[in-house]
Every structure is written in structure tokens, then in C-alpha cells.
Amino acid sequence: TVSIKPSVTLKHSWSEIFRGETVTLRCEIRGGGGTEWTYEWSPVGLNYSPTSSEYKINKAHSGTFSCRGKGNHQFTQWTHYSLTVAANKPKASLTVKDTIIPVGGSVALTCSVDIGEGWKIYWYRNSYGTARDIINNKPDGFLSVSEGGVYSCRGGRGGPVFYTETSTEVIINETGQLVPVLSVSPSWLNPGVSVTLSCEGLEHQPAGWRFFWYKAVPDPSVSYYRFELLPGTSGTEQNFTINGSTHTAGFVCRAGRGEPVNYTDYSEPKFIWSAGQFVSLCAGNKQEP
């Protein structure tokens, strides 16, 4: 045994290792007068080449790993390396400033892993209950999307790839796919009673909505309705009051944001019925009875 002592280092530049990752230790011997060294590792029985200067550890765990050199009937000193791994996987974090895609536009998603280094980002879009890969190995953590859906991400590094926990999901909607719900109160009225219309169903969406109110007029040419904007109702609050209504009538609403305005879809029509006036407004199979 000679006095030479090898150095053992982690091949990766990661400051923190997680249980289950694949990592590689590297043994380097300096000196020895040109001796051709082979290498001996302890413990044995793991995934490594017995005489290689690199020692691959699959499914890393905390422990002490040792290396020494052999050459010309000589042994170097043993060098010990203490590997410490974190028990819990990190989790990717997904953030977005706006969850509504304007017509013809896009929104930006940001994904990050705050623990450790070397992560690449893997993006997923949930379709019919299955999270499908959409972009792999995108290192900068940014994704611009112009299609609505349920998005998530996770980090991955090394080979075979070790993945973080998947981020929480973010629901991205296209403006035109949102359908508000109109409610009327009261739906049966006496002549002259005020009626309140409420355009609802956007409570969990970002702020900034304005509301637009329309009269639903039966249109035989399309077997449904045409919508006529009520005077003075362009961009109002979420509730709108009609004073002194006396006739049976149908209404719809929709919401909009931005300039120029990006509109949601129209709500389904709702009706107020005047006591003593029973008028058939049949106009297509979507008509309420």
C-alpha cells in the first residue's frame, strides 16, 4: 500500500441530491510515477464497472462510498465519500398572470423548481382526463399558449430522467369558450314590477369583466333568436335592473374585457313572464318552455 490517496467527487454540480436519483461518483488518482491504475469501489454489488474511475449509483440513497486504486501490485489509500440525499422530491411551481386567452392572443405560463440545479421543464396539457406531453426539455421554464386547457409541468434532470412532483394544474380558458349564466328575478311578474338580471358564472376568473345585456328576439330565419343590445347596457356591472316591465320577454348576457373588447359566449336565454299574458315564443329546440 502506497501513501497516495485518490480524490472522490460527485460528477454532477448539483448542490442537493434527492432519493431515487441516478448519480455518478468520480475517482481520480494523481501521482504514482506513471502507474496504470484501475479502481476498486466499496460497497460492491451496485451498478458500476469494477475497474472504472466512475461509480454509478441508481436510486441514490444516503451512505458512504469508497474508492482506491490498484496498479503494479500496489494499492493506494482508501478515500471515503459521504453522500447525503433529501428524502422528499421537490415540486414544480406553475404560475400565470392571466388565465383567459384573448381572441387571437396567448397567455404566458412560468414553471420553476426552486430546489437544486440542472432541471429542465416538461409541460403537459390535460386532454380527456389524460395529461399529454406537449413540450419536453424546455430549459427556460416559459410557455406561451393560445389554446385553452388544463396545464401542468414538472422538472426533470439526469439520465434516466428523475422527475419532480408535478405542479398544481392551471385551467386556461379562451374568452369565447366561457359561457356565463343569466338569472332573472322575479321570473313571473305583475305589470310594472322591476326585474333584476344577473350575469354569473365568472366568479373564479380574473377581474376586469364588463357586462352586456341583450333582448332575445325570435328569428324564424335561423330557427333561434337574434340578440338586440338593450339601450344603455354596454359595459355595465354584473347586475342590471329593468324598471316597469309589462311584457313577456327573453334576455341574454355576455361579458367582455380589454380594448378592443374580447367577449365571452352568450348565455342561454332566460325569460320573464307577465301574469295574464301567455305568449308562445317557440323558436327552435333550445327554447325554454
PDB file of C-alpha atoms in Angstrom:
ATOM      1  CA  THR A   1       0.000   0.000   0.000  1.00  0.00           C
ATOM      2  CA  VAL A   2       1.372   3.406  -1.034  1.00  0.00           C
ATOM      3  CA  SER A   3       0.641   6.763   0.555  1.00  0.00           C
ATOM      4  CA  ILE A   4      -1.206   8.122  -2.476  1.00  0.00           C
ATOM      5  CA  LYS A   5      -4.813   8.997  -1.719  1.00  0.00           C
ATOM      6  CA  PRO A   6      -7.321   9.495  -4.545  1.00  0.00           C
ATOM      7  CA  SER A   7      -9.919  12.233  -4.636  1.00  0.00           C
ATOM      8  CA  VAL A   8     -13.602  11.310  -4.941  1.00  0.00           C
ATOM      9  CA  THR A   9     -16.066  13.863  -6.263  1.00  0.00           C
ATOM     10  CA  LEU A  10     -19.671  13.946  -7.431  1.00  0.00           C
ATOM     11  CA  LYS A  11     -19.764  14.148 -11.197  1.00  0.00           C
ATOM     12  CA  HIS A  12     -22.799  16.462 -11.117  1.00  0.00           C
ATOM     13  CA  SER A  13     -22.703  20.062  -9.995  1.00  0.00           C
ATOM     14  CA  TRP A  14     -25.968  19.749  -8.087  1.00  0.00           C
ATOM     15  CA  SER A  15     -25.944  21.126  -4.571  1.00  0.00           C
ATOM     16  CA  GLU A  16     -28.679  18.746  -3.427  1.00  0.00           C
ATOM     17  CA  ILE A  17     -29.438  15.147  -4.382  1.00  0.00           C
ATOM     18  CA  PHE A  18     -32.840  13.520  -3.941  1.00  0.00           C
ATOM     19  CA  ARG A  19     -33.647   9.939  -3.039  1.00  0.00           C
ATOM     20  CA  GLY A  20     -34.183   7.895  -6.162  1.00  0.00           C
ATOM     21  CA  GLU A  21     -31.964   9.940  -8.491  1.00  0.00           C
ATOM     22  CA  THR A  22     -29.163   8.377 -10.512  1.00  0.00           C
ATOM     23  CA  VAL A  23     -25.792   9.944  -9.660  1.00  0.00           C
ATOM     24  CA  THR A  24     -22.184   9.187 -10.511  1.00  0.00           C
ATOM     25  CA  LEU A  25     -19.079   9.424  -8.331  1.00  0.00           C
ATOM     26  CA  ARG A  26     -15.683  10.005  -9.941  1.00  0.00           C
ATOM     27  CA  CYS A  27     -12.363   8.766  -8.522  1.00  0.00           C
ATOM     28  CA  GLU A  28      -9.137  10.484  -9.584  1.00  0.00           C
ATOM     29  CA  ILE A  29      -5.569   9.442  -8.717  1.00  0.00           C
ATOM     30  CA  ARG A  30      -2.675  11.866  -9.100  1.00  0.00           C
ATOM     31  CA  GLY A  31       0.919  10.719  -8.859  1.00  0.00           C
ATOM     32  CA  GLY A  32       2.266   7.207  -8.907  1.00  0.00           C
ATOM     33  CA  GLY A  33       5.068   7.661 -11.425  1.00  0.00           C
ATOM     34  CA  GLY A  34       3.112   6.685 -14.496  1.00  0.00           C
ATOM     35  CA  THR A  35       1.391   3.683 -12.910  1.00  0.00           C
ATOM     36  CA  GLU A  36      -1.650   2.488 -14.858  1.00  0.00           C
ATOM     37  CA  TRP A  37      -4.311   2.476 -12.206  1.00  0.00           C
ATOM     38  CA  THR A  38      -7.518   0.517 -12.088  1.00  0.00           C
ATOM     39  CA  TYR A  39     -10.128   1.210  -9.443  1.00  0.00           C
ATOM     40  CA  GLU A  40     -11.828  -0.612  -6.620  1.00  0.00           C
ATOM     41  CA  TRP A  41     -15.063   0.618  -5.091  1.00  0.00           C
ATOM     42  CA  SER A  42     -16.909  -0.168  -1.918  1.00  0.00           C
ATOM     43  CA  PRO A  43     -19.632  -1.185  -1.313  1.00  0.00           C
ATOM     44  CA  VAL A  44     -19.696  -3.630  -4.216  1.00  0.00           C
ATOM     45  CA  GLY A  45     -22.701  -5.014  -5.984  1.00  0.00           C
ATOM     46  CA  LEU A  46     -24.101  -1.746  -7.333  1.00  0.00           C
ATOM     47  CA  ASN A  47     -24.274  -0.639 -10.936  1.00  0.00           C
ATOM     48  CA  TYR A  48     -20.664   0.114 -11.811  1.00  0.00           C
ATOM     49  CA  SER A  49     -17.761  -1.308 -13.798  1.00  0.00           C
ATOM     50  CA  PRO A  50     -15.384  -2.868 -11.226  1.00  0.00           C
ATOM     51  CA  THR A  51     -12.271  -1.178 -12.595  1.00  0.00           C
ATOM     52  CA  SER A  52     -13.769   2.126 -13.776  1.00  0.00           C
ATOM     53  CA  SER A  53     -12.952   5.520 -12.350  1.00  0.00           C
ATOM     54  CA  GLU A  54     -16.690   6.275 -12.304  1.00  0.00           C
ATOM     55  CA  TYR A  55     -19.209   4.678  -9.977  1.00  0.00           C
ATOM     56  CA  LYS A  56     -22.867   4.964 -10.986  1.00  0.00           C
ATOM     57  CA  ILE A  57     -25.458   4.799  -8.218  1.00  0.00           C
ATOM     58  CA  ASN A  58     -29.000   4.045  -9.316  1.00  0.00           C
ATOM     59  CA  LYS A  59     -31.754   5.183  -6.956  1.00  0.00           C
ATOM     60  CA  ALA A  60     -29.398   7.164  -4.779  1.00  0.00           C
ATOM     61  CA  HIS A  61     -29.526   6.818  -1.013  1.00  0.00           C
ATOM     62  CA  SER A  62     -27.524   8.295   1.792  1.00  0.00           C
ATOM     63  CA  GLY A  63     -24.364   6.396   2.627  1.00  0.00           C
ATOM     64  CA  THR A  64     -20.564   6.232   2.458  1.00  0.00           C
ATOM     65  CA  PHE A  65     -18.834   5.159  -0.749  1.00  0.00           C
ATOM     66  CA  SER A  66     -15.114   4.444  -1.011  1.00  0.00           C
ATOM     67  CA  CYS A  67     -12.509   4.186  -3.774  1.00  0.00           C
ATOM     68  CA  ARG A  68      -8.866   3.118  -4.063  1.00  0.00           C
ATOM     69  CA  GLY A  69      -6.512   2.458  -6.931  1.00  0.00           C
ATOM     70  CA  LYS A  70      -4.700  -0.709  -7.943  1.00  0.00           C
ATOM     71  CA  GLY A  71      -1.659  -0.907 -10.199  1.00  0.00           C
ATOM     72  CA  ASN A  72       1.727  -2.679 -10.454  1.00  0.00           C
ATOM     73  CA  HIS A  73       0.917  -4.731  -7.338  1.00  0.00           C
ATOM     74  CA  GLN A  74       0.260  -1.555  -5.388  1.00  0.00           C
ATOM     75  CA  PHE A  75      -2.804  -0.193  -3.624  1.00  0.00           C
ATOM     76  CA  THR A  76      -3.495   3.445  -2.863  1.00  0.00           C
ATOM     77  CA  GLN A  77      -5.163   4.569   0.326  1.00  0.00           C
ATOM     78  CA  TRP A  78      -8.965   4.378   0.527  1.00  0.00           C
ATOM     79  CA  THR A  79     -10.854   7.647   0.089  1.00  0.00           C
ATOM     80  CA  HIS A  80     -14.350   7.848   1.536  1.00  0.00           C
ATOM     81  CA  TYR A  81     -17.192   9.968   0.182  1.00  0.00           C
ATOM     82  CA  SER A  82     -20.311  10.604   2.259  1.00  0.00           C
ATOM     83  CA  LEU A  83     -23.380  11.015   0.069  1.00  0.00           C
ATOM     84  CA  THR A  84     -26.410  12.722   1.607  1.00  0.00           C
ATOM     85  CA  VAL A  85     -29.752  12.687  -0.195  1.00  0.00           C
ATOM     86  CA  ALA A  86     -33.006  14.500   0.579  1.00  0.00           C
ATOM     87  CA  ALA A  87     -35.930  12.234   1.355  1.00  0.00           C
ATOM     88  CA  ASN A  88     -38.703  14.178  -0.374  1.00  0.00           C
ATOM     89  CA  LYS A  89     -38.989  15.057  -4.031  1.00  0.00           C
ATOM     90  CA  PRO A  90     -39.173  18.771  -4.857  1.00  0.00           C
ATOM     91  CA  LYS A  91     -42.333  20.045  -6.512  1.00  0.00           C
ATOM     92  CA  ALA A  92     -42.545  22.228  -9.588  1.00  0.00           C
ATOM     93  CA  SER A  93     -44.351  25.554  -9.243  1.00  0.00           C
ATOM     94  CA  LEU A  94     -46.600  26.803 -12.066  1.00  0.00           C
ATOM     95  CA  THR A  95     -47.688  30.451 -12.191  1.00  0.00           C
ATOM     96  CA  VAL A  96     -49.676  32.517 -14.663  1.00  0.00           C
ATOM     97  CA  LYS A  97     -50.703  36.180 -14.595  1.00  0.00           C
ATOM     98  CA  ASP A  98     -53.915  35.667 -16.539  1.00  0.00           C
ATOM     99  CA  THR A  99     -55.936  32.523 -17.185  1.00  0.00           C
ATOM    100  CA  ILE A 100     -58.027  33.974 -20.030  1.00  0.00           C
ATOM    101  CA  ILE A 101     -56.693  33.888 -23.597  1.00  0.00           C
ATOM    102  CA  PRO A 102     -57.911  36.902 -25.573  1.00  0.00           C
ATOM    103  CA  VAL A 103     -59.252  36.300 -29.049  1.00  0.00           C
ATOM    104  CA  GLY A 104     -56.261  35.763 -31.350  1.00  0.00           C
ATOM    105  CA  GLY A 105     -53.829  36.105 -28.438  1.00  0.00           C
ATOM    106  CA  SER A 106     -51.977  33.978 -25.900  1.00  0.00           C
ATOM    107  CA  VAL A 107     -51.009  33.824 -22.243  1.00  0.00           C
ATOM    108  CA  ALA A 108     -47.616  33.028 -20.713  1.00  0.00           C
ATOM    109  CA  LEU A 109     -47.063  30.228 -18.195  1.00  0.00           C
ATOM    110  CA  THR A 110     -43.993  30.066 -15.941  1.00  0.00           C
ATOM    111  CA  CYS A 111     -42.713  26.858 -14.344  1.00  0.00           C
ATOM    112  CA  SER A 112     -39.828  26.633 -11.882  1.00  0.00           C
ATOM    113  CA  VAL A 113     -38.127  24.235  -9.477  1.00  0.00           C
ATOM    114  CA  ASP A 114     -36.738  26.210  -6.562  1.00  0.00           C
ATOM    115  CA  ILE A 115     -34.571  23.449  -5.058  1.00  0.00           C
ATOM    116  CA  GLY A 116     -31.354  22.300  -6.689  1.00  0.00           C
ATOM    117  CA  GLU A 117     -29.911  22.891 -10.144  1.00  0.00           C
ATOM    118  CA  GLY A 118     -29.943  21.317 -13.574  1.00  0.00           C
ATOM    119  CA  TRP A 119     -33.694  20.987 -14.058  1.00  0.00           C
ATOM    120  CA  LYS A 120     -35.340  21.011 -17.458  1.00  0.00           C
ATOM    121  CA  ILE A 121     -39.054  21.689 -17.680  1.00  0.00           C
ATOM    122  CA  TYR A 122     -41.614  19.223 -19.032  1.00  0.00           C
ATOM    123  CA  TRP A 123     -45.048  20.614 -19.944  1.00  0.00           C
ATOM    124  CA  TYR A 124     -48.380  18.801 -20.059  1.00  0.00           C
ATOM    125  CA  ARG A 125     -51.847  19.601 -21.311  1.00  0.00           C
ATOM    126  CA  ASN A 126     -54.730  17.564 -19.914  1.00  0.00           C
ATOM    127  CA  SER A 127     -56.988  16.230 -22.637  1.00  0.00           C
ATOM    128  CA  TYR A 128     -59.956  13.978 -21.874  1.00  0.00           C
ATOM    129  CA  GLY A 129     -58.589  13.166 -18.432  1.00  0.00           C
ATOM    130  CA  THR A 130     -55.067  12.307 -19.635  1.00  0.00           C
ATOM    131  CA  ALA A 131     -52.047  14.585 -19.192  1.00  0.00           C
ATOM    132  CA  ARG A 132     -50.238  14.568 -22.528  1.00  0.00           C
ATOM    133  CA  ASP A 133     -46.700  15.818 -23.159  1.00  0.00           C
ATOM    134  CA  ILE A 134     -46.726  18.999 -25.180  1.00  0.00           C
ATOM    135  CA  ILE A 135     -43.149  20.283 -24.886  1.00  0.00           C
ATOM    136  CA  ASN A 136     -40.196  18.409 -23.376  1.00  0.00           C
ATOM    137  CA  ASN A 137     -36.785  19.609 -22.238  1.00  0.00           C
ATOM    138  CA  LYS A 138     -37.685  23.291 -22.390  1.00  0.00           C
ATOM    139  CA  PRO A 139     -34.991  24.758 -20.138  1.00  0.00           C
ATOM    140  CA  ASP A 140     -36.173  28.345 -19.667  1.00  0.00           C
ATOM    141  CA  GLY A 141     -39.425  27.480 -17.889  1.00  0.00           C
ATOM    142  CA  PHE A 142     -41.667  29.690 -20.038  1.00  0.00           C
ATOM    143  CA  LEU A 143     -44.505  28.573 -22.270  1.00  0.00           C
ATOM    144  CA  SER A 144     -46.859  30.705 -24.382  1.00  0.00           C
ATOM    145  CA  VAL A 145     -50.235  29.044 -25.024  1.00  0.00           C
ATOM    146  CA  SER A 146     -53.016  30.085 -27.369  1.00  0.00           C
ATOM    147  CA  GLU A 147     -55.244  27.061 -26.749  1.00  0.00           C
ATOM    148  CA  GLY A 148     -57.436  26.594 -23.711  1.00  0.00           C
ATOM    149  CA  GLY A 149     -56.972  23.548 -21.488  1.00  0.00           C
ATOM    150  CA  VAL A 150     -55.664  22.242 -18.192  1.00  0.00           C
ATOM    151  CA  TYR A 151     -51.896  22.736 -17.991  1.00  0.00           C
ATOM    152  CA  SER A 152     -49.255  21.422 -15.606  1.00  0.00           C
ATOM    153  CA  CYS A 153     -45.486  20.968 -15.519  1.00  0.00           C
ATOM    154  CA  ARG A 154     -42.666  19.216 -13.721  1.00  0.00           C
ATOM    155  CA  GLY A 155     -38.894  19.305 -13.667  1.00  0.00           C
ATOM    156  CA  GLY A 156     -36.555  16.542 -14.781  1.00  0.00           C
ATOM    157  CA  ARG A 157     -32.788  16.017 -14.768  1.00  0.00           C
ATOM    158  CA  GLY A 158     -30.169  13.316 -15.188  1.00  0.00           C
ATOM    159  CA  GLY A 159     -30.358  10.041 -17.054  1.00  0.00           C
ATOM    160  CA  PRO A 160     -32.517   8.116 -16.677  1.00  0.00           C
ATOM    161  CA  VAL A 161     -34.582  11.230 -16.035  1.00  0.00           C
ATOM    162  CA  PHE A 162     -35.561  11.879 -12.429  1.00  0.00           C
ATOM    163  CA  TYR A 163     -38.775  13.896 -12.205  1.00  0.00           C
ATOM    164  CA  THR A 164     -40.030  16.274  -9.554  1.00  0.00           C
ATOM    165  CA  GLU A 165     -43.581  16.167  -8.292  1.00  0.00           C
ATOM    166  CA  THR A 166     -45.999  17.620 -10.839  1.00  0.00           C
ATOM    167  CA  SER A 167     -47.176  21.172 -10.245  1.00  0.00           C
ATOM    168  CA  THR A 168     -50.742  22.061  -9.416  1.00  0.00           C
ATOM    169  CA  GLU A 169     -52.911  22.301 -12.519  1.00  0.00           C
ATOM    170  CA  VAL A 170     -53.925  25.629 -14.047  1.00  0.00           C
ATOM    171  CA  ILE A 171     -57.103  25.952 -16.104  1.00  0.00           C
ATOM    172  CA  ILE A 172     -56.677  28.228 -19.121  1.00  0.00           C
ATOM    173  CA  ASN A 173     -59.805  29.390 -20.924  1.00  0.00           C
ATOM    174  CA  GLU A 174     -60.249  31.059 -24.261  1.00  0.00           C
ATOM    175  CA  THR A 175     -62.516  34.076 -23.947  1.00  0.00           C
ATOM    176  CA  GLY A 176     -65.068  32.801 -26.441  1.00  0.00           C
ATOM    177  CA  GLN A 177     -65.327  29.447 -24.648  1.00  0.00           C
ATOM    178  CA  LEU A 178     -66.602  30.991 -21.420  1.00  0.00           C
ATOM    179  CA  VAL A 179     -70.363  30.833 -21.087  1.00  0.00           C
ATOM    180  CA  PRO A 180     -71.948  32.978 -18.357  1.00  0.00           C
ATOM    181  CA  VAL A 181     -75.236  32.034 -16.739  1.00  0.00           C
ATOM    182  CA  LEU A 182     -78.111  34.507 -16.726  1.00  0.00           C
ATOM    183  CA  SER A 183     -80.622  34.584 -13.906  1.00  0.00           C
ATOM    184  CA  VAL A 184     -83.780  36.722 -13.683  1.00  0.00           C
ATOM    185  CA  SER A 185     -85.688  37.702 -10.570  1.00  0.00           C
ATOM    186  CA  PRO A 186     -88.612  37.530 -10.441  1.00  0.00           C
ATOM    187  CA  SER A 187     -89.326  35.348 -13.461  1.00  0.00           C
ATOM    188  CA  TRP A 188     -93.082  35.814 -13.040  1.00  0.00           C
ATOM    189  CA  LEU A 189     -94.201  39.380 -12.546  1.00  0.00           C
ATOM    190  CA  ASN A 190     -97.127  41.676 -12.242  1.00  0.00           C
ATOM    191  CA  PRO A 191     -97.245  44.604 -14.663  1.00  0.00           C
ATOM    192  CA  GLY A 192     -94.890  47.393 -13.626  1.00  0.00           C
ATOM    193  CA  VAL A 193     -92.647  45.335 -11.340  1.00  0.00           C
ATOM    194  CA  SER A 194     -88.885  45.829 -11.707  1.00  0.00           C
ATOM    195  CA  VAL A 195     -86.818  42.832 -12.848  1.00  0.00           C
ATOM    196  CA  THR A 196     -83.172  42.209 -11.924  1.00  0.00           C
ATOM    197  CA  LEU A 197     -80.896  40.410 -14.379  1.00  0.00           C
ATOM    198  CA  SER A 198     -77.664  38.835 -13.093  1.00  0.00           C
ATOM    199  CA  CYS A 199     -74.839  37.569 -15.306  1.00  0.00           C
ATOM    200  CA  GLU A 200     -72.993  34.920 -13.270  1.00  0.00           C
ATOM    201  CA  GLY A 201     -70.545  32.055 -13.579  1.00  0.00           C
ATOM    202  CA  LEU A 202     -67.284  34.063 -13.878  1.00  0.00           C
ATOM    203  CA  GLU A 203     -66.520  34.295 -10.153  1.00  0.00           C
ATOM    204  CA  HIS A 204     -63.309  32.260 -10.403  1.00  0.00           C
ATOM    205  CA  GLN A 205     -61.983  34.133 -13.426  1.00  0.00           C
ATOM    206  CA  PRO A 206     -59.700  37.200 -13.326  1.00  0.00           C
ATOM    207  CA  ALA A 207     -61.271  40.589 -12.678  1.00  0.00           C
ATOM    208  CA  GLY A 208     -61.960  43.300 -15.214  1.00  0.00           C
ATOM    209  CA  TRP A 209     -65.151  41.997 -16.788  1.00  0.00           C
ATOM    210  CA  ARG A 210     -67.850  44.312 -18.127  1.00  0.00           C
ATOM    211  CA  PHE A 211     -71.324  43.015 -18.857  1.00  0.00           C
ATOM    212  CA  PHE A 212     -73.566  43.436 -21.874  1.00  0.00           C
ATOM    213  CA  TRP A 213     -77.317  42.809 -21.946  1.00  0.00           C
ATOM    214  CA  TYR A 214     -79.496  41.818 -24.895  1.00  0.00           C
ATOM    215  CA  LYS A 215     -83.113  41.159 -25.706  1.00  0.00           C
ATOM    216  CA  ALA A 216     -83.675  37.737 -27.291  1.00  0.00           C
ATOM    217  CA  VAL A 217     -85.956  38.194 -30.279  1.00  0.00           C
ATOM    218  CA  PRO A 218     -87.278  35.054 -32.070  1.00  0.00           C
ATOM    219  CA  ASP A 219     -85.870  34.886 -35.586  1.00  0.00           C
ATOM    220  CA  PRO A 220     -87.553  32.309 -37.857  1.00  0.00           C
ATOM    221  CA  SER A 221     -84.784  32.677 -40.446  1.00  0.00           C
ATOM    222  CA  VAL A 222     -82.278  30.981 -38.110  1.00  0.00           C
ATOM    223  CA  SER A 223     -84.784  28.951 -36.030  1.00  0.00           C
ATOM    224  CA  TYR A 224     -83.444  30.586 -32.904  1.00  0.00           C
ATOM    225  CA  TYR A 225     -83.014  34.195 -31.746  1.00  0.00           C
ATOM    226  CA  ARG A 226     -81.288  37.344 -32.721  1.00  0.00           C
ATOM    227  CA  PHE A 227     -79.869  39.407 -29.894  1.00  0.00           C
ATOM    228  CA  GLU A 228     -80.529  43.145 -29.671  1.00  0.00           C
ATOM    229  CA  LEU A 229     -78.375  45.166 -27.271  1.00  0.00           C
ATOM    230  CA  LEU A 230     -80.536  46.909 -24.704  1.00  0.00           C
ATOM    231  CA  PRO A 231     -80.062  50.698 -24.708  1.00  0.00           C
ATOM    232  CA  GLY A 232     -77.620  51.934 -22.089  1.00  0.00           C
ATOM    233  CA  THR A 233     -76.312  48.482 -21.179  1.00  0.00           C
ATOM    234  CA  SER A 234     -72.901  48.480 -22.852  1.00  0.00           C
ATOM    235  CA  GLY A 235     -70.317  47.557 -20.225  1.00  0.00           C
ATOM    236  CA  THR A 236     -72.366  47.705 -17.022  1.00  0.00           C
ATOM    237  CA  GLU A 237     -71.943  45.981 -13.675  1.00  0.00           C
ATOM    238  CA  GLN A 238     -72.819  42.330 -13.105  1.00  0.00           C
ATOM    239  CA  ASN A 239     -76.456  43.110 -12.234  1.00  0.00           C
ATOM    240  CA  PHE A 240     -78.893  45.125 -14.321  1.00  0.00           C
ATOM    241  CA  THR A 241     -82.415  46.276 -13.423  1.00  0.00           C
ATOM    242  CA  ILE A 242     -85.294  46.710 -15.847  1.00  0.00           C
ATOM    243  CA  ASN A 243     -87.892  49.052 -14.406  1.00  0.00           C
ATOM    244  CA  GLY A 244     -91.613  48.767 -15.087  1.00  0.00           C
ATOM    245  CA  SER A 245     -91.522  45.738 -17.359  1.00  0.00           C
ATOM    246  CA  THR A 246     -95.011  44.762 -18.519  1.00  0.00           C
ATOM    247  CA  HIS A 247     -94.500  42.180 -21.274  1.00  0.00           C
ATOM    248  CA  THR A 248     -93.194  38.654 -21.522  1.00  0.00           C
ATOM    249  CA  ALA A 249     -89.625  38.886 -22.868  1.00  0.00           C
ATOM    250  CA  GLY A 250     -86.403  36.908 -23.221  1.00  0.00           C
ATOM    251  CA  PHE A 251     -82.900  38.123 -22.369  1.00  0.00           C
ATOM    252  CA  VAL A 252     -79.269  37.041 -22.669  1.00  0.00           C
ATOM    253  CA  CYS A 253     -75.984  38.438 -21.391  1.00  0.00           C
ATOM    254  CA  ARG A 254     -72.304  38.156 -22.116  1.00  0.00           C
ATOM    255  CA  ALA A 255     -69.136  39.597 -20.609  1.00  0.00           C
ATOM    256  CA  GLY A 256     -66.134  41.272 -22.160  1.00  0.00           C
ATOM    257  CA  ARG A 257     -62.646  42.505 -21.236  1.00  0.00           C
ATOM    258  CA  GLY A 258     -59.958  44.690 -22.746  1.00  0.00           C
ATOM    259  CA  GLU A 259     -59.811  47.150 -25.611  1.00  0.00           C
ATOM    260  CA  PRO A 260     -60.894  46.149 -28.188  1.00  0.00           C
ATOM    261  CA  VAL A 261     -63.346  44.050 -26.210  1.00  0.00           C
ATOM    262  CA  ASN A 262     -62.867  40.281 -26.098  1.00  0.00           C
ATOM    263  CA  TYR A 263     -66.282  38.752 -25.465  1.00  0.00           C
ATOM    264  CA  THR A 264     -67.383  35.546 -23.808  1.00  0.00           C
ATOM    265  CA  ASP A 265     -70.078  33.479 -25.486  1.00  0.00           C
ATOM    266  CA  TYR A 266     -73.721  34.452 -24.948  1.00  0.00           C
ATOM    267  CA  SER A 267     -75.623  32.956 -22.038  1.00  0.00           C
ATOM    268  CA  GLU A 268     -78.637  30.785 -22.680  1.00  0.00           C
ATOM    269  CA  PRO A 269     -81.831  32.903 -22.914  1.00  0.00           C
ATOM    270  CA  LYS A 270     -83.936  33.409 -19.793  1.00  0.00           C
ATOM    271  CA  PHE A 271     -87.496  34.731 -19.771  1.00  0.00           C
ATOM    272  CA  ILE A 272     -89.738  36.851 -17.629  1.00  0.00           C
ATOM    273  CA  TRP A 273     -93.394  36.011 -17.877  1.00  0.00           C
ATOM    274  CA  SER A 274     -96.118  38.580 -17.442  1.00  0.00           C
ATOM    275  CA  ALA A 275     -99.106  37.469 -15.369  1.00  0.00           C
ATOM    276  CA  GLY A 276    -102.170  37.216 -17.547  1.00  0.00           C
ATOM    277  CA  GLN A 277    -100.150  37.190 -20.760  1.00  0.00           C
ATOM    278  CA  PHE A 278     -99.282  33.764 -22.153  1.00  0.00           C
ATOM    279  CA  VAL A 279     -97.365  34.191 -25.374  1.00  0.00           C
ATOM    280  CA  SER A 280     -95.739  31.400 -27.335  1.00  0.00           C
ATOM    281  CA  LEU A 281     -92.161  32.269 -28.198  1.00  0.00           C
ATOM    282  CA  CYS A 282     -91.239  28.932 -29.728  1.00  0.00           C
ATOM    283  CA  ALA A 283     -88.193  29.401 -31.875  1.00  0.00           C
ATOM    284  CA  GLY A 284     -86.021  26.345 -32.157  1.00  0.00           C
ATOM    285  CA  ASN A 285     -85.180  23.373 -29.966  1.00  0.00           C
ATOM    286  CA  LYS A 286     -83.195  25.417 -27.426  1.00  0.00           C
ATOM    287  CA  GLN A 287     -86.256  27.451 -26.441  1.00  0.00           C
ATOM    288  CA  GLU A 288     -87.333  27.059 -22.823  1.00  0.00           C
ATOM    289  CA  PRO A 289     -90.997  26.010 -22.360  1.00  0.00           C
TER     290      PRO A 289
END
